[in-house]
Each structure stands twice: as C-alpha cells, then as structure tokens.
Short mmCIF file of C-alpha atoms in Angstrom, two decimals:
data_model
loop_
_atom_site.label_atom_id
_atom_site.label_comp_id
_atom_site.label_asym_id
_atom_site.label_seq_id
_atom_site.Cartn_x
_atom_site.Cartn_y
_atom_site.Cartn_z
CA MET A 1 40.00 207.27 12.77
CA MET A 2 43.06 208.68 14.23
CA LYS A 3 43.14 211.83 11.37
CA GLY A 4 46.26 213.55 13.01
CA ASN A 5 44.83 215.35 15.83
CA LYS A 6 45.65 214.60 19.24
CA ARG A 7 42.11 214.78 20.57
CA GLY A 8 40.93 212.13 17.86
CA LEU A 9 44.07 210.09 18.95
CA ARG A 10 43.53 210.45 22.24
CA SER A 11 39.76 209.29 21.98
CA ILE A 12 40.62 206.52 19.56
CA PHE A 13 43.63 205.03 21.86
CA LEU A 14 41.12 205.51 24.98
CA SER A 15 38.51 202.94 23.46
CA LEU A 16 40.93 200.69 21.65
CA VAL A 17 43.33 199.77 24.48
CA GLY A 18 40.76 200.10 27.17
CA THR A 19 38.27 197.17 28.57
CA MET A 20 37.38 196.25 25.37
CA VAL A 21 40.50 196.59 23.05
CA ILE A 22 38.29 196.99 20.53
CA PRO A 23 36.77 195.81 19.30
CA LEU A 24 37.32 197.19 19.58
CA VAL A 25 40.50 192.96 17.03
CA VAL A 26 45.09 184.81 15.58
CA GLY A 27 44.71 181.27 14.25
CA CYS A 28 41.09 181.77 13.07
CA SER A 29 38.78 182.75 10.29
CA SER A 30 38.64 186.35 8.90
CA GLY A 31 34.79 185.75 8.08
CA LEU A 32 32.37 188.01 8.80
CA SER A 33 30.98 185.44 11.31
CA GLY A 34 33.96 184.74 12.81
CA SER A 35 35.07 181.22 13.54
CA PRO A 36 32.28 179.56 15.56
CA SER A 37 34.34 176.56 17.34
CA ASN A 38 31.18 174.40 18.22
CA GLN A 39 28.34 175.93 16.19
CA PRO A 40 25.89 173.32 14.97
CA LEU A 41 24.67 173.32 11.38
CA ASP A 42 21.35 175.36 11.45
CA VAL A 43 18.94 173.04 9.49
CA ALA A 44 15.81 174.36 11.00
CA LYS A 45 13.93 177.02 9.37
CA PRO A 46 14.43 180.44 10.77
CA LYS A 47 11.60 181.54 13.11
CA THR A 48 10.45 185.25 13.62
CA GLY A 49 9.31 186.71 16.98
CA GLY A 50 11.34 186.35 20.56
CA THR A 51 13.75 188.62 22.25
CA ILE A 52 17.68 188.42 21.97
CA THR A 53 19.45 189.69 25.20
CA VAL A 54 23.06 190.78 25.03
CA ALA A 55 25.47 191.70 27.71
CA TYR A 56 28.43 194.28 27.31
CA PRO A 57 31.31 195.07 29.66
CA THR A 58 30.77 198.99 29.32
CA GLU A 59 27.99 201.65 30.25
CA PRO A 60 26.93 204.17 27.94
CA ASP A 61 26.35 207.42 28.73
CA THR A 62 24.36 208.69 25.73
CA LEU A 63 22.96 206.81 22.48
CA ASP A 64 24.23 209.56 20.57
CA ALA A 65 26.51 208.23 17.77
CA HIS A 66 28.44 211.47 18.39
CA GLY A 67 29.02 210.96 21.75
CA ARG A 68 32.36 211.32 23.47
CA THR A 69 32.69 207.62 24.55
CA GLU A 70 32.87 204.39 22.66
CA ALA A 71 30.44 202.58 24.96
CA GLY A 72 27.79 204.59 23.68
CA LEU A 73 28.57 204.16 19.77
CA LEU A 74 28.47 200.40 20.96
CA PHE A 75 25.04 200.26 21.50
CA ALA A 76 24.44 203.17 19.15
CA TYR A 77 25.48 201.30 16.27
CA HIS A 78 22.53 198.83 16.24
CA LEU A 79 20.16 201.81 15.07
CA GLY A 80 22.14 202.81 12.23
CA GLY A 81 23.57 202.30 8.53
CA THR A 82 26.57 203.65 6.59
CA LEU A 83 27.07 205.00 3.27
CA LEU A 84 29.53 202.29 2.46
CA TYR A 85 30.80 198.84 3.74
CA LYS A 86 33.87 196.65 3.57
CA ASP A 87 33.36 193.53 1.38
CA SER A 88 35.39 191.11 3.73
CA ALA A 89 36.25 188.62 0.95
CA THR A 90 37.59 191.20 -1.47
CA GLN A 91 38.62 194.04 0.69
CA GLU A 92 36.94 196.54 -1.52
CA ILE A 93 35.02 199.43 0.07
CA LYS A 94 31.20 199.12 -1.89
CA PRO A 95 28.03 201.27 -1.63
CA SER A 96 25.49 200.92 1.12
CA LEU A 97 23.19 203.60 1.86
CA ALA A 98 25.04 205.25 -1.13
CA LYS A 99 23.69 203.74 -4.30
CA GLU A 100 27.46 204.70 -6.06
CA TYR A 101 30.33 207.05 -5.44
CA LYS A 102 32.90 208.19 -7.81
CA ILE A 103 36.23 210.08 -6.91
CA SER A 104 37.61 213.07 -8.85
CA VAL A 105 40.77 212.75 -10.84
CA ASP A 106 42.79 214.66 -8.39
CA GLY A 107 41.34 212.64 -5.62
CA LYS A 108 40.17 215.77 -3.57
CA LYS A 109 36.38 215.11 -4.05
CA ILE A 110 34.13 212.23 -3.41
CA THR A 111 30.74 212.35 -4.99
CA PHE A 112 27.96 209.87 -3.76
CA THR A 113 24.66 209.13 -5.26
CA ILE A 114 22.12 208.34 -2.02
CA ARG A 115 19.99 205.84 -2.51
CA SER A 116 16.23 206.88 -2.18
CA GLY A 117 13.16 205.38 -0.62
CA ILE A 118 15.26 204.93 2.61
CA THR A 119 13.87 206.77 6.06
CA MET A 120 14.41 207.27 9.43
CA HIS A 121 12.85 205.62 12.23
CA ASP A 122 10.73 208.91 12.61
CA GLY A 123 9.39 208.73 9.03
CA THR A 124 12.03 211.62 7.98
CA PRO A 125 13.54 210.67 4.08
CA VAL A 126 16.90 209.94 4.12
CA THR A 127 18.56 212.60 1.54
CA ALA A 128 21.69 213.84 1.25
CA LYS A 129 20.63 216.75 3.05
CA THR A 130 20.49 214.20 6.23
CA PHE A 131 24.30 213.06 5.56
CA LYS A 132 25.22 216.64 5.24
CA GLU A 133 23.43 217.94 8.31
CA THR A 134 24.94 214.86 10.43
CA PHE A 135 28.46 215.57 9.10
CA ASP A 136 28.39 219.19 9.67
CA ARG A 137 27.29 218.28 13.07
CA ALA A 138 29.96 215.98 14.10
CA LEU A 139 32.61 218.53 12.85
CA ASN A 140 31.11 221.44 15.02
CA PRO A 141 33.33 221.60 17.84
CA ASP A 142 30.35 222.45 19.99
CA THR A 143 29.26 219.09 19.46
CA GLN A 144 32.55 217.30 20.91
CA ALA A 145 32.02 214.78 18.52
CA MET A 146 35.61 213.48 19.33
CA THR A 147 35.68 210.20 17.24
CA ALA A 148 33.11 211.28 14.54
CA SER A 149 35.08 214.31 14.27
CA SER A 150 38.78 212.35 14.21
CA PHE A 151 36.91 210.16 11.44
CA LEU A 152 36.28 213.51 9.18
CA ASP A 153 39.48 214.99 9.61
CA GLY A 154 40.88 216.42 6.34
CA VAL A 155 36.73 217.14 5.04
CA ILE A 156 37.09 220.77 3.90
CA SER A 157 33.28 220.88 3.15
CA VAL A 158 30.46 218.93 2.74
CA LYS A 159 27.87 219.69 0.14
CA ALA A 160 24.17 218.15 -0.90
CA PRO A 161 23.34 220.33 -4.21
CA ASP A 162 20.38 218.04 -4.40
CA ASP A 163 18.63 215.37 -2.32
CA GLN A 164 20.73 212.51 -4.09
CA THR A 165 24.21 213.93 -4.31
CA LEU A 166 26.39 214.37 -1.83
CA ILE A 167 30.05 215.80 -2.18
CA LEU A 168 33.15 215.98 0.35
CA GLU A 169 35.73 218.22 -0.61
CA LEU A 170 39.15 216.93 0.54
CA LYS A 171 42.39 218.78 1.53
CA ALA A 172 44.29 215.88 -0.26
CA PRO A 173 43.66 212.40 -1.68
CA ALA A 174 42.33 210.31 1.12
CA PRO A 175 41.70 206.63 0.50
CA TYR A 176 41.35 206.06 4.11
CA MET A 177 38.13 208.43 4.06
CA LEU A 178 36.28 205.40 2.34
CA PHE A 179 37.09 203.02 5.33
CA ASN A 180 36.17 205.76 7.86
CA LEU A 181 32.64 206.07 6.05
CA THR A 182 31.67 202.18 6.62
CA ASN A 183 32.12 202.86 10.38
CA PRO A 184 28.78 203.22 12.19
CA VAL A 185 29.90 206.69 14.18
CA LEU A 186 29.31 208.52 11.10
CA GLN A 187 25.83 207.07 10.50
CA PRO A 188 22.83 209.49 9.20
CA LEU A 189 21.15 211.13 12.44
CA SER A 190 17.64 212.62 12.20
CA LEU A 191 18.11 216.65 12.64
CA LYS A 192 14.56 216.84 13.38
CA ALA A 193 15.24 214.40 16.35
CA ILE A 194 18.22 216.36 17.68
CA GLU A 195 16.15 219.81 17.44
CA LYS A 196 13.05 218.03 19.39
CA TYR A 197 14.95 216.63 21.96
CA GLY A 198 17.93 218.91 22.36
CA ALA A 199 20.45 217.93 25.00
CA ASP A 200 18.53 214.79 25.68
CA TYR A 201 18.76 213.40 22.18
CA GLY A 202 20.90 210.42 23.32
CA ARG A 203 18.07 209.33 25.48
CA HIS A 204 15.65 209.17 22.33
CA PRO A 205 18.07 208.53 19.25
CA VAL A 206 16.56 208.34 15.86
CA GLY A 207 18.40 206.16 13.02
CA VAL A 208 17.88 204.62 10.00
CA GLY A 209 18.97 200.82 10.89
CA PRO A 210 17.13 197.61 11.40
CA TRP A 211 16.41 198.47 15.06
CA LYS A 212 14.76 201.21 16.51
CA PHE A 213 15.02 202.57 20.02
CA GLU A 214 12.22 201.59 22.47
CA SER A 215 13.41 202.25 26.28
CA TRP A 216 16.80 202.80 28.36
CA VAL A 217 16.21 201.91 32.05
CA PRO A 218 19.59 202.84 33.87
CA GLY A 219 20.71 199.62 35.35
CA GLN A 220 18.54 197.21 33.50
CA GLY A 221 19.69 197.95 29.84
CA VAL A 222 18.69 199.48 26.56
CA THR A 223 15.42 197.74 24.75
CA LEU A 224 15.28 197.83 20.71
CA SER A 225 12.37 196.87 18.60
CA ARG A 226 12.48 195.73 15.05
CA ASN A 227 12.24 198.26 12.88
CA ASP A 228 9.55 196.72 10.39
CA ALA A 229 10.29 199.12 7.55
CA PHE A 230 13.87 198.14 7.12
CA GLN A 231 14.56 196.99 3.41
CA TRP A 232 18.20 197.91 3.12
CA GLY A 233 20.54 195.28 4.58
CA GLU A 234 24.13 195.06 3.48
CA PRO A 235 24.67 192.57 0.80
CA TYR A 236 25.96 190.00 2.84
CA PHE A 237 23.11 189.80 4.67
CA GLU A 238 20.97 186.70 4.33
CA ASN A 239 18.17 188.71 5.60
CA GLN A 240 17.80 192.06 3.77
CA GLY A 241 14.34 193.03 5.26
CA PRO A 242 13.62 193.65 8.92
CA PRO A 243 15.13 191.52 11.75
CA ARG A 244 13.50 188.22 12.55
CA ALA A 245 13.45 188.55 16.42
CA ASP A 246 10.89 191.52 17.85
CA LYS A 247 13.38 192.75 20.45
CA LEU A 248 17.00 193.46 20.91
CA VAL A 249 17.81 193.83 24.74
CA LEU A 250 21.46 195.61 25.45
CA LYS A 251 22.74 195.26 28.85
CA THR A 252 25.36 196.16 30.89
CA ILE A 253 27.36 193.55 32.92
CA ILE A 254 30.85 195.00 33.81
CA ASP A 255 32.05 191.76 35.88
CA VAL A 256 32.87 188.77 33.22
CA GLN A 257 32.09 186.36 35.74
CA SER A 258 28.98 188.06 36.27
CA ARG A 259 28.29 188.07 32.69
CA LEU A 260 28.78 184.45 32.12
CA ALA A 261 26.69 183.56 35.32
CA ALA A 262 23.84 185.62 33.53
CA LEU A 263 24.49 183.54 30.28
CA GLU A 264 24.09 180.24 32.14
CA SER A 265 21.15 181.15 33.88
CA GLY A 266 19.44 182.05 30.98
CA SER A 267 18.99 185.80 31.65
CA ILE A 268 21.02 186.56 28.57
CA ASP A 269 21.65 185.04 25.37
CA VAL A 270 24.77 186.57 24.16
CA ALA A 271 27.98 187.63 26.44
CA THR A 272 30.86 189.63 24.64
CA GLU A 273 34.17 190.38 25.77
CA ILE A 274 34.80 187.10 27.30
CA PRO A 275 38.88 186.60 28.35
CA THR A 276 40.44 183.46 26.55
CA ARG A 277 40.80 181.34 29.93
CA TYR A 278 36.99 181.12 30.07
CA ILE A 279 36.72 179.83 26.43
CA GLN A 280 37.37 175.71 26.60
CA LYS A 281 34.25 175.44 29.22
CA TYR A 282 32.08 176.81 26.36
CA ARG A 283 33.77 175.35 23.20
CA ASN A 284 32.96 171.61 24.31
CA ASN A 285 29.50 172.28 25.47
CA PRO A 286 26.41 171.88 22.99
CA LYS A 287 24.47 174.58 24.79
CA TYR A 288 26.67 177.31 23.47
CA GLN A 289 28.54 178.66 20.58
CA VAL A 290 31.69 180.20 20.66
CA ILE A 291 32.32 183.09 18.04
CA GLU A 292 36.31 183.92 17.82
CA ARG A 293 38.08 186.17 15.54
CA MET A 294 41.22 187.92 14.94
CA LYS A 295 41.04 191.18 16.10
CA ASP A 296 41.70 194.11 13.61
CA GLY A 297 44.06 196.59 13.69
CA THR A 298 47.81 196.41 14.78
CA GLY A 299 48.02 193.76 17.21
CA THR A 300 49.99 194.34 20.56
CA PHE A 301 53.22 195.82 19.98
CA LEU A 302 56.24 197.57 21.95
CA SER A 303 57.07 200.91 20.84
CA ILE A 304 60.60 201.86 20.81
CA ASN A 305 61.50 205.50 21.58
CA LEU A 306 64.26 206.69 18.84
CA ARG A 307 64.78 209.86 21.37
CA ASN A 308 66.86 207.60 23.26
CA PRO A 309 70.50 207.87 21.64
CA MET A 310 71.01 204.32 22.34
CA PHE A 311 68.10 203.43 20.13
CA GLN A 312 69.39 205.26 16.98
CA ASP A 313 71.64 202.11 16.63
CA VAL A 314 69.66 199.84 14.48
CA GLN A 315 71.71 196.93 15.98
CA VAL A 316 70.25 197.70 19.46
CA ARG A 317 66.80 197.56 18.11
CA LYS A 318 67.13 194.24 16.34
CA ALA A 319 68.89 192.70 19.45
CA LEU A 320 65.89 193.34 21.56
CA ASN A 321 63.41 192.03 19.14
CA MET A 322 65.64 188.71 19.54
CA LEU A 323 65.16 188.95 23.35
CA VAL A 324 61.27 188.47 23.32
CA ASN A 325 59.78 184.94 23.14
CA LYS A 326 56.59 185.91 21.68
CA GLU A 327 55.30 182.30 21.73
CA ALA A 328 55.96 182.19 25.46
CA ILE A 329 54.05 185.36 25.89
CA ILE A 330 51.22 184.10 23.83
CA GLN A 331 51.28 180.71 26.03
CA SER A 332 51.36 182.63 29.41
CA VAL A 333 49.15 185.82 28.54
CA LEU A 334 46.82 184.33 26.00
CA GLN A 335 46.65 180.79 26.75
CA GLY A 336 47.97 179.58 23.47
CA GLU A 337 45.04 181.44 21.50
CA GLY A 338 47.10 184.04 19.73
CA GLN A 339 49.66 184.08 16.59
CA VAL A 340 53.05 185.68 16.85
CA ALA A 341 53.41 189.15 15.36
CA ASN A 342 55.98 190.08 12.76
CA VAL A 343 55.00 193.88 12.05
CA PRO A 344 52.10 196.05 13.67
CA LEU A 345 49.25 195.35 11.31
CA SER A 346 46.56 192.44 11.65
CA PRO A 347 46.83 189.97 9.31
CA THR A 348 43.27 190.64 8.74
CA ALA A 349 43.96 194.02 7.38
CA LEU A 350 44.36 195.20 3.69
CA GLY A 351 47.90 194.84 2.45
CA TYR A 352 49.16 192.75 5.18
CA ASP A 353 52.22 191.19 3.62
CA LYS A 354 52.47 187.26 4.78
CA SER A 355 56.08 187.07 3.95
CA VAL A 356 56.97 189.26 7.17
CA GLU A 357 56.18 185.78 8.80
CA GLU A 358 59.37 184.38 7.00
CA TYR A 359 61.62 187.47 7.64
CA GLY A 360 60.52 189.14 10.99
CA TYR A 361 62.83 188.61 13.79
CA LYS A 362 62.92 185.02 15.84
CA TYR A 363 63.77 184.43 19.49
CA ASN A 364 67.21 183.80 19.71
CA VAL A 365 68.91 185.07 23.06
CA GLU A 366 72.80 184.11 22.05
CA GLU A 367 72.48 186.36 18.51
CA ALA A 368 70.89 188.81 20.60
CA LYS A 369 73.95 188.90 23.27
CA LYS A 370 76.40 188.96 20.38
CA LEU A 371 74.49 192.03 18.70
CA PHE A 372 74.82 193.77 21.78
CA ASP A 373 78.59 192.77 22.65
CA ALA A 374 79.41 194.10 18.88
CA THR A 375 77.48 197.53 19.41
CA GLY A 376 79.68 198.04 22.56
CA TRP A 377 77.19 197.30 25.32
CA LYS A 378 79.26 194.75 27.36
CA LEU A 379 78.32 192.98 30.59
CA ASN A 380 80.01 194.79 33.57
CA GLU A 381 80.72 193.06 36.98
CA GLU A 382 76.98 193.39 38.07
CA GLY A 383 75.77 191.64 34.99
CA ILE A 384 74.27 194.66 33.67
CA ARG A 385 75.35 195.92 30.17
CA GLU A 386 77.33 199.09 29.93
CA LYS A 387 78.86 201.58 27.41
CA ASP A 388 81.08 204.35 27.98
CA GLY A 389 79.98 204.37 31.50
CA LYS A 390 76.16 204.32 31.16
CA THR A 391 74.17 201.30 32.10
CA LEU A 392 71.52 199.80 29.66
CA THR A 393 68.55 200.50 31.80
CA LEU A 394 64.84 200.84 30.52
CA THR A 395 61.76 202.20 31.38
CA LEU A 396 58.72 200.25 29.91
CA LEU A 397 55.57 202.09 29.98
CA SER A 398 52.50 199.75 30.89
CA SER A 399 49.01 199.78 32.16
CA ASP A 400 46.95 196.97 33.99
CA ILE A 401 45.99 195.19 30.76
CA TYR A 402 49.68 194.60 29.98
CA ASN A 403 50.79 193.17 33.60
CA LYS A 404 51.87 189.64 32.92
CA ALA A 405 53.40 190.58 29.49
CA ALA A 406 55.20 193.25 31.00
CA GLN A 407 56.89 191.05 33.65
CA LEU A 408 57.70 188.26 31.12
CA ILE A 409 59.51 191.18 29.03
CA GLN A 410 61.36 192.58 32.01
CA SER A 411 62.39 189.05 32.54
CA MET A 412 63.47 188.35 29.05
CA LEU A 413 65.43 191.29 28.64
CA GLY A 414 66.90 190.94 32.18
CA GLU A 415 68.30 187.44 30.74
CA ALA A 416 70.65 189.37 28.58
CA GLY A 417 71.90 191.87 31.18
CA ILE A 418 69.35 194.45 30.61
CA LYS A 419 67.44 196.37 33.57
CA VAL A 420 63.78 196.90 32.87
CA THR A 421 61.84 199.06 35.23
CA ILE A 422 58.29 198.74 34.56
CA GLN A 423 55.77 202.13 34.78
CA ASN A 424 52.35 201.23 35.41
CA LEU A 425 49.82 204.04 34.73
CA GLU A 426 46.31 204.75 34.24
CA LEU A 427 45.47 204.35 30.64
CA MET A 428 45.37 208.45 30.03
CA SER A 429 48.27 209.18 32.04
CA GLU A 430 49.95 206.46 29.84
CA LEU A 431 49.03 207.99 26.55
CA ASP A 432 49.98 211.46 27.89
CA ALA A 433 53.36 210.20 29.11
CA GLY A 434 53.73 208.20 25.24
CA MET A 435 52.91 211.39 23.42
CA LYS A 436 55.64 213.23 25.32
CA GLY A 437 58.11 210.88 24.54
CA ASN A 438 58.50 209.82 28.65
CA PHE A 439 59.86 206.13 27.95
CA ASP A 440 62.02 203.57 26.30
CA LEU A 441 59.25 201.21 25.14
CA MET A 442 55.82 201.09 25.47
CA PHE A 443 52.90 198.82 24.84
CA LEU A 444 50.41 199.88 22.41
CA GLU A 445 47.57 198.70 20.26
CA SER A 446 44.78 200.01 18.01
CA SER A 447 42.04 198.47 16.35
CA TYR A 448 41.97 200.86 13.27
CA GLU A 449 41.30 198.39 10.59
CA ASP A 450 42.75 200.14 7.84
CA PRO A 451 46.54 200.16 7.01
CA ASP A 452 46.83 203.86 7.03
CA ASN A 453 47.30 203.04 10.73
CA LEU A 454 50.73 202.45 9.90
CA TYR A 455 50.68 206.21 8.06
CA TYR A 456 49.74 207.80 11.64
CA SER A 457 52.20 205.09 13.68
CA PHE A 458 55.47 206.02 11.53
CA HIS A 459 55.48 209.12 9.20
CA SER A 460 57.50 211.79 10.45
CA SER A 461 54.78 214.50 10.60
CA GLN A 462 52.77 212.59 13.22
CA ILE A 463 55.94 212.53 15.84
CA GLY A 464 54.29 214.18 18.71
CA GLY A 465 51.06 212.25 18.06
CA TYR A 466 50.54 208.97 17.25
CA ASN A 467 54.06 208.33 15.92
CA PHE A 468 54.87 207.79 19.70
CA GLY A 469 58.21 206.33 18.90
CA ALA A 470 59.53 209.28 16.84
CA VAL A 471 60.52 207.37 13.91
CA ASN A 472 62.01 209.77 11.05
CA ASP A 473 62.81 207.76 8.11
CA SER A 474 62.45 209.49 4.67
CA LYS A 475 62.31 206.18 2.82
CA LEU A 476 59.39 205.19 4.77
CA ASP A 477 57.97 208.46 4.52
CA THR A 478 57.79 208.30 0.73
CA MET A 479 56.43 204.80 0.99
CA LEU A 480 53.73 205.71 3.51
CA GLU A 481 52.62 208.87 1.64
CA LYS A 482 52.11 206.71 -1.51
CA GLY A 483 49.66 204.48 0.73
CA HIS A 484 48.03 207.60 2.28
CA THR A 485 47.00 209.18 -1.14
CA THR A 486 46.47 206.10 -3.48
CA TYR A 487 42.87 205.05 -4.10
CA ASP A 488 43.94 202.16 -6.24
CA LEU A 489 43.45 198.97 -4.46
CA GLU A 490 46.42 197.00 -5.70
CA ALA A 491 48.52 199.74 -5.40
CA ARG A 492 47.86 200.40 -1.72
CA LYS A 493 48.64 196.79 -1.15
CA GLN A 494 51.92 197.22 -2.51
CA ALA A 495 52.81 200.32 -0.94
CA TYR A 496 52.10 199.09 2.57
CA ALA A 497 54.07 195.80 1.75
CA GLU A 498 57.13 197.89 1.21
CA VAL A 499 56.09 200.01 4.40
CA GLN A 500 55.98 196.70 6.26
CA LYS A 501 59.33 195.50 5.14
CA GLN A 502 61.02 198.46 5.70
CA ILE A 503 59.65 198.48 9.32
CA ILE A 504 60.81 195.21 10.12
CA GLU A 505 64.37 195.90 8.56
CA GLN A 506 64.79 198.92 10.65
CA ALA A 507 63.53 197.22 13.85
CA TYR A 508 61.26 200.28 14.63
CA THR A 509 59.08 198.21 16.75
CA ILE A 510 58.77 195.05 18.80
CA PRO A 511 55.47 193.06 17.39
CA LEU A 512 54.51 190.81 19.91
CA TYR A 513 50.81 189.08 19.04
CA TYR A 514 47.69 189.07 17.74
CA ASP A 515 44.83 188.09 19.83
CA LYS A 516 41.27 186.98 19.17
CA GLN A 517 38.10 188.49 20.61
CA PHE A 518 35.53 185.74 21.95
CA THR A 519 31.85 186.10 22.45
CA VAL A 520 29.64 183.32 23.86
CA VAL A 521 26.03 182.46 22.45
CA ASN A 522 23.36 180.49 23.87
CA SER A 523 22.63 177.93 21.25
CA ARG A 524 18.94 178.65 20.70
CA VAL A 525 19.92 181.99 19.08
CA LYS A 526 20.96 181.42 15.73
CA GLY A 527 23.16 183.20 13.22
CA VAL A 528 24.74 185.90 14.90
CA LYS A 529 27.56 187.23 13.17
CA GLN A 530 30.94 189.20 14.48
CA ILE A 531 31.41 191.97 11.75
CA ASP A 532 34.55 193.75 13.16
CA ASN A 533 35.86 194.46 16.75
CA LEU A 534 33.05 196.38 17.56
CA ARG A 535 29.86 194.92 15.63
CA LEU A 536 27.64 192.01 16.38
CA GLU A 537 25.25 191.71 13.82
CA PHE A 538 21.52 190.24 14.51
CA ASN A 539 19.71 190.77 11.22
CA ASP A 540 20.14 187.28 10.22
CA SER A 541 19.79 185.96 13.83
CA TRP A 542 16.62 183.94 15.27
CA VAL A 543 15.25 182.65 18.41
CA ASP A 544 14.49 178.71 18.14
CA ARG A 545 12.10 179.04 21.22
#
C-alpha cells in the first residue's frame, strides 16, 4: 500500500480519508463478520435464489481493478480473488488462489504455486502467466494503476517459468508484500478481455470471483450474477461453492438519508457507510441487522510537525497530549461509539501492543500546564503562552470530516493558553500542505491494516512522503527496519511492540480515537460478513424470501 512513492501515497490517502475512510477501519468484535448487534440466530436452512441489493456512497468510474479511484475497486472486488488471504484468527497470511508459497533465504524472492482448475469468467484458465500479465500491467506507467502499482512497489520482476510457478523478485525483504497480495486490487485479470475491449474494459470486466459482471446502467447500478463455476472460496467461507443468491446489485446512493430511506422502503437490502448518529434506531429494530466493526489502520490521530523548533522539546509534545480529552471527543464526534487511541495503530492490527492502554498519555490539564511552565512557555498578560518573545500559536490542518473534532481540540488547547488556528482545506490540498510541512498539527488516518504502516509514518527515509511530521529518530528507525524486513510473525510483533513504545515515549503524535464502521442490513438477507474496511462478503448470504 503506501510503498514510498508520493503518487501511491496520495491515492491511498484520498481513498482512506475521504467519504468512505476505508474502509476504507472500537469497542467491538474484530472477527470476520464484525459484530451484528441485533442479528437473530439463523435457524432456517439457507436458500438459493433471489437478489441482494447493496448501496454504496460512491460512484465508480470504472470496474477495472487497476482504476485510479477506490470507488471502482469497491465494486470490482466482488469479481475477483487473491493469491493470499489473511487469517483473522491467527493473523497469518495463507494461500488462496496460490496453493502454497515459499520465501527465499535472503527474503528477496517469493515463489508461489498456483492452484490448478481455476478459470476466469470467460473460461480462460488461471495460470502463473495470468498473474504475471496482471502485475506487469499494474506496474506499467501507461496503465496509471496508482493504487495497484503502489501495492507492488519494491518488485523488481515478475516471472512465470511454467503454468503453476509465479516468482516475485524484490529489491529487499518485504513481509508487507504478503499482506498486499491479500488485497483485491491485485486480483488476476483476463488479458484476453483487456485486449478485446481495450479502453472499454472497465465497462466489461472479467474476473475469477464468485460474481460475474452482467450489466452496468449509469444511475441505476451494476448487476452481477452468480458464477456457477466458482469452487475456490476462502477457507473461512461456510459456502465454498457458488453464491446462494442469483444476483448482486450494487447501487450508488451518495446521500446517507437517501440510503436509509431506500433501505426502509425495501428498494435496497444493505446500506453501507452509515454514520454513528443513525445507528441506535436500527439496533433495536428486528427488521434490521447492524454490522459493526473496528476500523483497521491507524485510527484518527494528530501529526505533530517536528520541523517547528518548539516541538523539538519532548516535554512540549507530552504536554500537548495531556491537553486532549479523547473521551469528550469520542462522545461528541462519535456519540460514544469509539475507543481511546494511545498509538496510531488499530487494536485489530498485527503486533498491536495492548500495554499502550496503560502507559499512553492520560488527560491531565494541570500536569500539562506544569510541563509548559517548566519548559519556559509561560502565560503572558493576554493569557497566551509565550517564550523568548514568541507566542505559542499553532496551525491545525484539517478537512470537513474533522470539523467538530478540530473545534474541540482548539478549545482544549486554548484552556492552557495555546492559540490554535484551524485551516480547513479540501482533502487533496490538505495532503499537499502536509507533505510540504505547512502545518503545526494535522489530522491523519489510514486504513492500511499491516503494521508496516508505522514504517512509512515514522521512518526518517519517508520524510517528504508519508512521514508528515518529519520524525527523525535513529533508534526508532532501527526498530522499524526490523519489522519492515522480518518475515517471522512473532519477530514482527515484537519489533512493532517496541516501535509503539518508542513513539509514545517520544510523543511523536497525538492519537485520538479508533472508530467503527456500520452497515445496516434488512433481516431478510442472512449471513452478510464484513471482512475488512472495504469488503462485504455475500458468498455465505442468502435471501429469506
């Protein structure tokens, strides 16, 4: 995912901090199906047939998985499969369309054995060559596959010496590459279909997954039909064969109230990306199921710009952390549906260190004031902190989705004599300003699930990229490099536990909260599973008609 180039970073942040905050990820279950708060026990036998209609808040411009926007992938992932998948119980990366994989001793080569007997929707056999053609296309600059290419950053070459053998040669050991290969942006595509349709392929996609493309009527939605040949479901699917429903219809309804009105009228079955303020109404209604889960990634946090000389003092950074009442923000912004964050890594992520909940900074205004006084930042006659003739005046870089949180933080810091000016920008402008270092504090979040997120957020080599705060800590770099290059699962967990402790001790950020995502489902549709911030799975679903 954010593999070091700004183009990839920008595409990922646009998709993850935008209207969907993807999915693309807080006091709830971290299991595959999320935590259906009022889901009745399905005692009836699953049925076949019927149509499931889902509404998303985004409009795709293409169904090509290599498209430039996350909206297209949101629709296109239903068509595909992946080489690997993540076992949510063990956090291990396991084979899916691959039968097995092996890593070379030096960690720079990953060899996959591709499962036989798998075909694309157009009947084309899936071989190692299929993946090579797909990955080469993603890496070709002419394709402009912004997200897909960033997920393959670090790949030197892709080889397919025979039908079952696929080899990825890497610049350096890259354990995060295994996680990237679980993402549907790297699903195998049919070169035959791409050559046939050319620039119109995104309107005629061909994949390998449980659902086949049937039609796309602008303004009405995308219709997918059951792939009767499908026999390669993930091990966690109860139903390893074709989906139970006949069709899956994907609609775009941007306005949340319109989505919910469509759900209540019965014109759709599943309403995605529902804000917290609407949820209680559906939790207590047996006509609906509410699927809720902790979002993956970093949670929402404030980056502290260490380019500012005043932030070179760790005591100042610690004091800022103590001024933020996270519980109050969660109550106001999330109606209590969140969890206090102590580090920019979700509790659902590999290597999350639960002990951070004990040694993270607690809200303590009086202690924060003492720290400011001790560092020489004293209150002047106007009630603003001042040192050597300079006032403690900060710019908080924000965007529309953080409006309420920004105002609360402005007030909280103001209580201790810190003047905060909120600069509210459109998302792209906010990211540009952040990469250039034009801020003091900045709202950030990402839904990239692998803890390698921390490498790109805090390693000194990423200054000018995803390391918005310009953190330059040689001790932290060493810890991050270990996690960045070690394939051993337990060793990675330990490395990132040490990373989290160092980030907190040095107060490099102000973690705020982890929030949930909510999907509301008509109870006539059973077995809907939320796999991650992006993916809803319907292979086990059925319609009680």
